[in-house]
Amino acid sequence: MRKKIALIMICIAAFLGSNAQELANFMQRAPIVSPEIGEKNVTFRFSDPQAKLVRLYGSWMPDRTSSVNMMKDTANVWTVTLPTPSPELYTYHFIVDGLVVNDPRNIFMQRDGTRYLSVLLVPGELTENYFEANERGNLSKVWYDSPTLGINRRMFVYTPYGYETSGLEYPVLYLLHGGGGDEDAWSTMGRARQILDNLIEKGLAKPMICVMPNGNPGQQAAKTQLLDEKAFDYRNEATRNDYINSLVKDIIPYIESHYRVIAKTEARAVSGLSMGGGHTTSVTVNYPGTFDYILPLSSGMRGEPGEIDPQLLKIKEAGYKLYWVACGKDDYLAYQNSVNLAEALTRNGMEHTFFVTEGGHTWANWRIYLNTFAPLLFK
Amino acid sequence: MRKKIALIMICIAAFLGSNAQELANFMQRAPIVSPEIGEKNVTFRFSDPQAKLVRLYGSWMPDRTSSVNMMKDTANVWTVTLPTPSPELYTYHFIVDGLVVNDPRNIFMQRDGTRYLSVLLVPGELTENYFEANERGNLSKVWYDSPTLGINRRMFVYTPYGYETSGLEYPVLYLLHGGGGDEDAWSTMGRARQILDNLIEKGLAKPMICVMPNGNPGQQAAKTQLLDEKAFDYRNEATRNDYINSLVKDIIPYIESHYRVIAKTEARAVSGLSMGGGHTTSVTVNYPGTFDYILPLSSGMRGEPGEIDPQLLKIKEAGYKLYWVACGKDDYLAYQNSVNLAEALTRNGMEHTFFVTEGGHTWANWRIYLNTFAPLLFK
């Protein structure tokens, strides 16, 4: 019997390309499903024979002190079943005798900066565009030379379903990440590809290309690529704007010469969150008339009327089609600056939307913002 | 003073796009570097105040019982310094009171099927092509219709540096993963993009396109995409070959109509590991004359001369340029079948290489095989 099991394991090992020891572990673990999402309840499971106390923390809980105890069964599997939180993309972890660990049973993980997080994606109306559409665009990891920054760099480029064969020219959304993020952030944590795919398939958004550059000017690419980084000093007046300069002088020309795009102001949108919102406001005041759609998220602008108004008036003079400022009410980092920007736009007679939501400085909001504003573009 | 620190933390939180609590954790953790690779030694560090015993296991160790104890310092950081293992890409984990956990300080992770693993990439001659080259090709996640399988599916497509503007037509390597893998496996665990970039930049390999499909016929894409899967029955004679049929009937036509490729037998290579080696031998006997370069890795062929010879003779008759069989000596899953295939090729007077290496059924070998055979293609 043992021999037979060993043989079966070798066969499965052949299939899995693993070694026998890993296989043994795998087979022990196979029946443990986590998370298991039902309509009313969600169950998390975690195998650990030695742990004394295992708790679960999920980002839907008010704070870390809200983590809940899990119960151990006779097979040493710790389990907790909770009411399914409202539809949203959450992250969660186990706390095993004080140690934070991801869910080893969950293949769905996201990288947030340097940290990997287990994901719980609850289906529902709010999240329906976060799942795969039927008609999916392609996502490419594209390397380009940045003469402005003096390095070769990576960006992610989304092309909509049908791009390859349509022969059409497309408008472009330049979508910028926040501090701690990189070129990967919008397509993983932001679900940008899925959101655009779904909106386009439903006829709610125009088919568009979406360009997601790396906003850290010293980086060639995300740290996962193990490439050298240059120090970058934002206090240096001479180089402070190098990244936004590279956006206009390096990235836009690359996109407009390598993709079938409408190379016109009316077909360019720029949006970004937090630091990327700062890049959005900076690039549009430094290069007025380049983007007709301007959408700073969870960012706003600092400054007295005397500082901010002359900058915004450059945009007013050049003309634009949409100025869309979004922020969560509880965003203590950006709400005041967002109000400041909205007031300045009003004061200068510049048509705009101030899209105020619940919540704070979170990816939950940034996904909602993309899902909300993409249908407004290029129309 | 506390107020000042809180203020600094809010500022950094703004930069990082995190909340204050995460920030506090982040700041505590910031100085812990792991792994720290020196020329002679590598140090691993892990913070856990409550753990009683923390061990390190690395894939360079002979087996799990070789894991080593880590020592806790006064700041509750567990540390171990070891002689740097020979250059290779390894995975490792900590064992915290019996619990296997990844290194939370290491941004370099790989997904192996359903599991995520921390990576240690030791630089050296053997691994020099596993790091980023200076001239990098692009990697695209491409969705295509598979009429043969009746689903829309995803593959990864590598285009070499300069593809976008060269105007040239390129040969194509179809590179197939093993059981438990998916379309992501060769480019992450296999370092296929980096290997091809480096070989092409050095003038050792011809610039080529590399297509990495998903070899699980019931899957639309890797499980990370949360898409429905169809059951697939390999025992059903009628559908058993559907995947290799889709390779020739769906994937090759897609590539040859969507990319600038040389659409000729002499410009097509097919290689795969383990299950993908099986796909390689199957597709070439079922579609002789389609690929001039045939490279089954860690796979071989089963069967008596009476079964295997008539199949191989179809390839002999159609003609081919390279038949390259690779296997590790210690590969108990595939070595005998590889010998069987090499003997059959010899018996039938078919020129071939039997590339036998140390080691077993491992990604270490598959990276070495790709690095070794890519220079032999399309010449």
Tab-separated table of N, CA and C in Angstrom, chain B residues 128 135 142 202:
chain	number	residue	atom	x	y	z
B	128	GLU	N	24.764	34.681	-15.105
B	128	GLU	CA	24.871	36.057	-15.608
B	128	GLU	C	23.753	36.401	-16.587
B	135	GLU	N	19.929	45.566	-23.217
B	135	GLU	CA	18.926	45.710	-24.269
B	135	GLU	C	17.834	44.683	-24.016
B	142	VAL	N	-1.044	38.173	-23.888
B	142	VAL	CA	-1.867	38.267	-25.092
B	142	VAL	C	-3.041	37.288	-25.014
B	202	LYS	N	24.485	39.605	-26.653
B	202	LYS	CA	25.871	39.152	-26.822
B	202	LYS	C	26.140	38.596	-28.223
